PDB file of C-alpha atoms in Angstrom:
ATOM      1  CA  UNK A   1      -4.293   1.738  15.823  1.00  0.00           C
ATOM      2  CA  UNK A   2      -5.303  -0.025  12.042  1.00  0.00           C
ATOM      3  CA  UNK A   3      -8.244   1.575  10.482  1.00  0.00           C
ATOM      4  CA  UNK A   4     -10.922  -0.759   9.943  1.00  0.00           C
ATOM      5  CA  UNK A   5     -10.165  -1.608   6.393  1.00  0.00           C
ATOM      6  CA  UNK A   6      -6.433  -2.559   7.386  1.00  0.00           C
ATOM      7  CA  UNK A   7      -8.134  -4.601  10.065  1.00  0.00           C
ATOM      8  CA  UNK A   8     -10.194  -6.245   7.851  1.00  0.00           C
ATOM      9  CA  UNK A   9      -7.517  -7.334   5.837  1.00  0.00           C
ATOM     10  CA  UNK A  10      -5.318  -8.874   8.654  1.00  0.00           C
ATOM     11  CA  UNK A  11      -8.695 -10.927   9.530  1.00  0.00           C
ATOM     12  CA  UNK A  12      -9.010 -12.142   5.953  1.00  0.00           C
ATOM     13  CA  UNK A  13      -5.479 -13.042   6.147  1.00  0.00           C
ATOM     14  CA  UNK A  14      -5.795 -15.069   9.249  1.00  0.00           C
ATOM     15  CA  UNK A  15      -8.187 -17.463   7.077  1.00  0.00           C
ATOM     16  CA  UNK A  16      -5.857 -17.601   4.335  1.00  0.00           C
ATOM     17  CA  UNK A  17      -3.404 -20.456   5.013  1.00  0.00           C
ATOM     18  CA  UNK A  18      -1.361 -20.953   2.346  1.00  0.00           C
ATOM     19  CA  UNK A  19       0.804 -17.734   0.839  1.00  0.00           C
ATOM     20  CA  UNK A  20      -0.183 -18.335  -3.063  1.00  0.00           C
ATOM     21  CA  UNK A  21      -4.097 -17.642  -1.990  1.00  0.00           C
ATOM     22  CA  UNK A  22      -2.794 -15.190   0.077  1.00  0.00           C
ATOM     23  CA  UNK A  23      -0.549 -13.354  -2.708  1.00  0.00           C
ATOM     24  CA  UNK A  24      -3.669 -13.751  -4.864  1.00  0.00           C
ATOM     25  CA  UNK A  25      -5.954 -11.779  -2.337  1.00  0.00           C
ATOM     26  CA  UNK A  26      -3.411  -9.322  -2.216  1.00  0.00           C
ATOM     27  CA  UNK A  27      -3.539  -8.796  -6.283  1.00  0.00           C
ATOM     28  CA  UNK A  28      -7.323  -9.104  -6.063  1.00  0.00           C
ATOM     29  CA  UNK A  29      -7.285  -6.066  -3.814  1.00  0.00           C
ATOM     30  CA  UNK A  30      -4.653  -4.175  -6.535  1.00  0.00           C
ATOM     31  CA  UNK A  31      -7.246  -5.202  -9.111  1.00  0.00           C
ATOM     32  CA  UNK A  32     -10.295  -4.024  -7.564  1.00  0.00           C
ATOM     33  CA  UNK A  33      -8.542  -0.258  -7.419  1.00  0.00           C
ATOM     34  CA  UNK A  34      -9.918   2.268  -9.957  1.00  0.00           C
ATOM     35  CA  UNK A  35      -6.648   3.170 -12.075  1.00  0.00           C
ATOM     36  CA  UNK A  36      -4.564   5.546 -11.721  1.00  0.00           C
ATOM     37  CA  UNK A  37      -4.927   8.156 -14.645  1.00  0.00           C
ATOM     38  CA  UNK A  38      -2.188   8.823 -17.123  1.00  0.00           C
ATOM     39  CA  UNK A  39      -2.109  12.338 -16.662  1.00  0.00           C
ATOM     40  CA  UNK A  40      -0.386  11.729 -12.909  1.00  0.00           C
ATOM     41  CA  UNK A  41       1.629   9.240 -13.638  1.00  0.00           C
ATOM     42  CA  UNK A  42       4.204  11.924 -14.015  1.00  0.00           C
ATOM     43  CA  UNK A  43       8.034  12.592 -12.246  1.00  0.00           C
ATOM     44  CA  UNK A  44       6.666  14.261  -9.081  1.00  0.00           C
ATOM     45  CA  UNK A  45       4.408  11.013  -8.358  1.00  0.00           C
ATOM     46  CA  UNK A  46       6.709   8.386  -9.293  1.00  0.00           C
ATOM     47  CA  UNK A  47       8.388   6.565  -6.135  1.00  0.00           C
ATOM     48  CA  UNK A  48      12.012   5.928  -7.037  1.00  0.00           C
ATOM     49  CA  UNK A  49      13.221   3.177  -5.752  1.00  0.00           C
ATOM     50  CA  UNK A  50      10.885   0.308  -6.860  1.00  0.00           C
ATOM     51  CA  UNK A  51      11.398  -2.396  -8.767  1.00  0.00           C
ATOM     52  CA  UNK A  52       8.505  -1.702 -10.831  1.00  0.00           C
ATOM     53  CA  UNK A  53       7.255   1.273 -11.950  1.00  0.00           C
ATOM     54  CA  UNK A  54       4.907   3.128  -9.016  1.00  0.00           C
ATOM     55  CA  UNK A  55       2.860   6.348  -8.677  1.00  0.00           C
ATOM     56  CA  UNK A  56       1.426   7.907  -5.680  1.00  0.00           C
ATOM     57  CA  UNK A  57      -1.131  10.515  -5.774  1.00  0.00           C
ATOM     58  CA  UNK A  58      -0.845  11.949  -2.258  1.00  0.00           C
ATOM     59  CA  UNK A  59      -3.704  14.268  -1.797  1.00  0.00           C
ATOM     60  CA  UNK A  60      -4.934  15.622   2.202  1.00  0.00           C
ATOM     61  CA  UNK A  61      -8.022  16.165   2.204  1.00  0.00           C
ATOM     62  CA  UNK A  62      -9.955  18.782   4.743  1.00  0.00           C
ATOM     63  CA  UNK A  63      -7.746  17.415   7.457  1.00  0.00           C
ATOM     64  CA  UNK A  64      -7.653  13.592   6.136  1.00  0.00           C
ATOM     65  CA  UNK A  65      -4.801  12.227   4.402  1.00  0.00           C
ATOM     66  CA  UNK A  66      -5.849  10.378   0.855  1.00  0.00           C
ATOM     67  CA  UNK A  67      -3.615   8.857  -1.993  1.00  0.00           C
ATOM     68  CA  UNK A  68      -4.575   6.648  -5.013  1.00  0.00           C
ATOM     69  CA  UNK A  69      -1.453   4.714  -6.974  1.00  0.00           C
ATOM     70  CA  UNK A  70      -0.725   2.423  -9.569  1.00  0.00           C
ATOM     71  CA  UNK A  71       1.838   0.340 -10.566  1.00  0.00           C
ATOM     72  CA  UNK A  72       2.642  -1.766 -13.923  1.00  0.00           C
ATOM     73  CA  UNK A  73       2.984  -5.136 -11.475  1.00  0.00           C
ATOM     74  CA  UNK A  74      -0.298  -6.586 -10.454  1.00  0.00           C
ATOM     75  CA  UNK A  75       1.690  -7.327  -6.783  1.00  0.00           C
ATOM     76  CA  UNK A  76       2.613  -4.228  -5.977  1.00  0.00           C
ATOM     77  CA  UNK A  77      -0.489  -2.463  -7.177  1.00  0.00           C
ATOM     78  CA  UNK A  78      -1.826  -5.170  -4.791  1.00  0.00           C
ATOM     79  CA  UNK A  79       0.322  -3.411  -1.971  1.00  0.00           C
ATOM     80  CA  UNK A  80      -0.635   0.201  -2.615  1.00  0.00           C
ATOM     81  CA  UNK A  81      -4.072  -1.096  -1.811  1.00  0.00           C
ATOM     82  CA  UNK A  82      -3.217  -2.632   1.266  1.00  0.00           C
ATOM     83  CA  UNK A  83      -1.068   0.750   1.654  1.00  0.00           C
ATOM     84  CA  UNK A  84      -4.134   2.700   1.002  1.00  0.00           C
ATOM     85  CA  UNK A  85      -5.973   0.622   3.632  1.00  0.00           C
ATOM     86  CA  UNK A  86      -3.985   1.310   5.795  1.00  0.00           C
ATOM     87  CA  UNK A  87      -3.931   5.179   5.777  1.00  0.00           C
ATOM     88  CA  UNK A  88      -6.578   6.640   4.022  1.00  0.00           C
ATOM     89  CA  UNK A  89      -9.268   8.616   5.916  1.00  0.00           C
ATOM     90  CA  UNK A  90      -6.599   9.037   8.890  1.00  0.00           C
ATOM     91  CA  UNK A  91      -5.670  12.619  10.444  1.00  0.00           C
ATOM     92  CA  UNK A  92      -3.174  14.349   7.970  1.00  0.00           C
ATOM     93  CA  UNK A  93      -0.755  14.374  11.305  1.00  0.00           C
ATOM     94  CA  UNK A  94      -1.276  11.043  12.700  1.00  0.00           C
ATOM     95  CA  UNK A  95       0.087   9.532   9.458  1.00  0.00           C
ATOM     96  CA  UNK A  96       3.762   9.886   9.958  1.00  0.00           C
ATOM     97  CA  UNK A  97       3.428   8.173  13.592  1.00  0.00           C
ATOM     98  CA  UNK A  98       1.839   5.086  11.778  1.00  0.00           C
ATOM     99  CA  UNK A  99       4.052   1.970  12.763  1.00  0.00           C
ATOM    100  CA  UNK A 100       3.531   0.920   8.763  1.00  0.00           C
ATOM    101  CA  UNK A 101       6.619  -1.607   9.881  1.00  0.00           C
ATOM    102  CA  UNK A 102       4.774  -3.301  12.523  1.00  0.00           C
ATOM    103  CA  UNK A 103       1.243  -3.421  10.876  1.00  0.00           C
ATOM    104  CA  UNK A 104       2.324  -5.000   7.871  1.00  0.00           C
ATOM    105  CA  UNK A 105       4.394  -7.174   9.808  1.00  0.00           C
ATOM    106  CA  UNK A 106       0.738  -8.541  11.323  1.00  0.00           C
ATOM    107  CA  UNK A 107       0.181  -9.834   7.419  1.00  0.00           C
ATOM    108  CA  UNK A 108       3.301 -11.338   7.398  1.00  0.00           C
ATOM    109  CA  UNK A 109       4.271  -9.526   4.030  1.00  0.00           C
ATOM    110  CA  UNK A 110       8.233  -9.307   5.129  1.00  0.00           C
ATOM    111  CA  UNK A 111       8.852 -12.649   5.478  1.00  0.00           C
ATOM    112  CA  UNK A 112       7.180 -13.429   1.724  1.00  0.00           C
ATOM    113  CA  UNK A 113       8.489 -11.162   0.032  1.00  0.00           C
ATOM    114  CA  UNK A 114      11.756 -10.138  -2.144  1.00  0.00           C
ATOM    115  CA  UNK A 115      14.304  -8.122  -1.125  1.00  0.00           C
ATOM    116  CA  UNK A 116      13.605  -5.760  -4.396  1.00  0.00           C
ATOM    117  CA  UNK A 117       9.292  -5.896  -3.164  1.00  0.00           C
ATOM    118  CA  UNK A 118      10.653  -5.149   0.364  1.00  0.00           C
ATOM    119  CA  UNK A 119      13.135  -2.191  -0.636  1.00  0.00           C
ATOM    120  CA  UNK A 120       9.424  -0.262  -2.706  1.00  0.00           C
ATOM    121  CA  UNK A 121       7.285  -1.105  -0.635  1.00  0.00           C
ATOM    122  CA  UNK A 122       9.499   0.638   2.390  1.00  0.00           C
ATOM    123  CA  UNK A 123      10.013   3.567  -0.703  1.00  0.00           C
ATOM    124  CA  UNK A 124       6.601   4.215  -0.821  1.00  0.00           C
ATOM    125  CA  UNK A 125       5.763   4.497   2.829  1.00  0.00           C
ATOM    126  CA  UNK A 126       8.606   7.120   3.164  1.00  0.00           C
ATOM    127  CA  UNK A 127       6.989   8.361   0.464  1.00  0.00           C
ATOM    128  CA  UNK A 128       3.593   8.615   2.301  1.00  0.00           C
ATOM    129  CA  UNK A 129       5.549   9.337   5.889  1.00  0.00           C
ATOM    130  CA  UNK A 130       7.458  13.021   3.938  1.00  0.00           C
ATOM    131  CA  UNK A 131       3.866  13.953   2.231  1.00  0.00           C
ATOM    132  CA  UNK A 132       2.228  13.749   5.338  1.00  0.00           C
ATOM    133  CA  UNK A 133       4.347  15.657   7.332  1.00  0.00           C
ATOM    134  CA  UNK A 134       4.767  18.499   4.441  1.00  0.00           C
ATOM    135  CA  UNK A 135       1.110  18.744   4.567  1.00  0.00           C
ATOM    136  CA  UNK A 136       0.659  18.592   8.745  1.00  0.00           C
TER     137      UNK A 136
END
C-alpha cells in the first residue's frame, strides 16, 4: 500500500495528460525539496550507478525509515522526491517489501524515461531496499 503522499501524486498524474507537464510536475516536486547539504554529499551517500550525480541521506528514524537526496539534474532530483514520497514515514521493515517497481509503474515513469534515468532510478531504490534492511 502507497502512502498518502505517493497517492497523491499518482492522482495529480491522472490529470496530467500530456508527459512534458507531467515531467515538469515531476521537477517542480525536485524543486520544492530543501537541498541537500554539502557536508553529505560525500562517498558513503553517493548512489553509483546514475547518470547524474545522486546522494541519499538514509536516516531511520524511531522505527520510521527517512532519507533526503539531491542530485545535480533537476529530473532526477524530481525522482528522489517522488522516491521520498513514496517511503518516508513507513516502518523501517516494511520498506524492503515495497513493490517500488509496480508503484512507479502506476505513474507511468518506465515507459518515459531513458534507459540511463531507468538504470538510477532502479540504483537508488536498491539503495533504499539494502539501508532498510541493515537498519530492520
Amino acid at each position: 500500500m502507497a502512502s498518502a503522499a505517493f497517492e497523491e501524486i499518482v492522482e495529480d498524474f491522472e490529470f496530467l495528460e500530456d508527459w512534458e507537464d507531467r515531467y515538469r510536475y515531476v521537477i517542480e516536486k525536485g524543486r520544492d525539496m530543501d537541498p541537500l547539504d554539502d557536508a553529505l554529499k560525500v562517498p558513503a551517500t553517493k548512489v553509483e550507478g546514475c547518470a547524474s550525480q545522486v546522494w541519499l541521506h538514509i536516516r531511520p528514524d524511531g522505527g520510521a525509515f527517512h532519507f533526503d537526496g539531491d542530485s545535480d539534474a533537476m529530473i532526477v532530483r524530481g525522482l528522489i522526491a517522488v522516491l521520498r514520497a513514496l517511503y518516508n514515514g513507513l516502518p523501517v521493515a516494511e520498506v524492503p517489501g515495497v513493490d517500488a517497481g509496480g508503484e512507479l509503474a502506476r505513474l507511468g515513469l518506465n515507459d518515459h524515461l531513458s534507459a540511463q534515468r531507468s538504470n538510477g532510478l532502479r540504483a537508488m531504490v536498491e539503495r533504499i531496499r539494502d539501508r532498510a534492511a541493515e537498519a530492520a
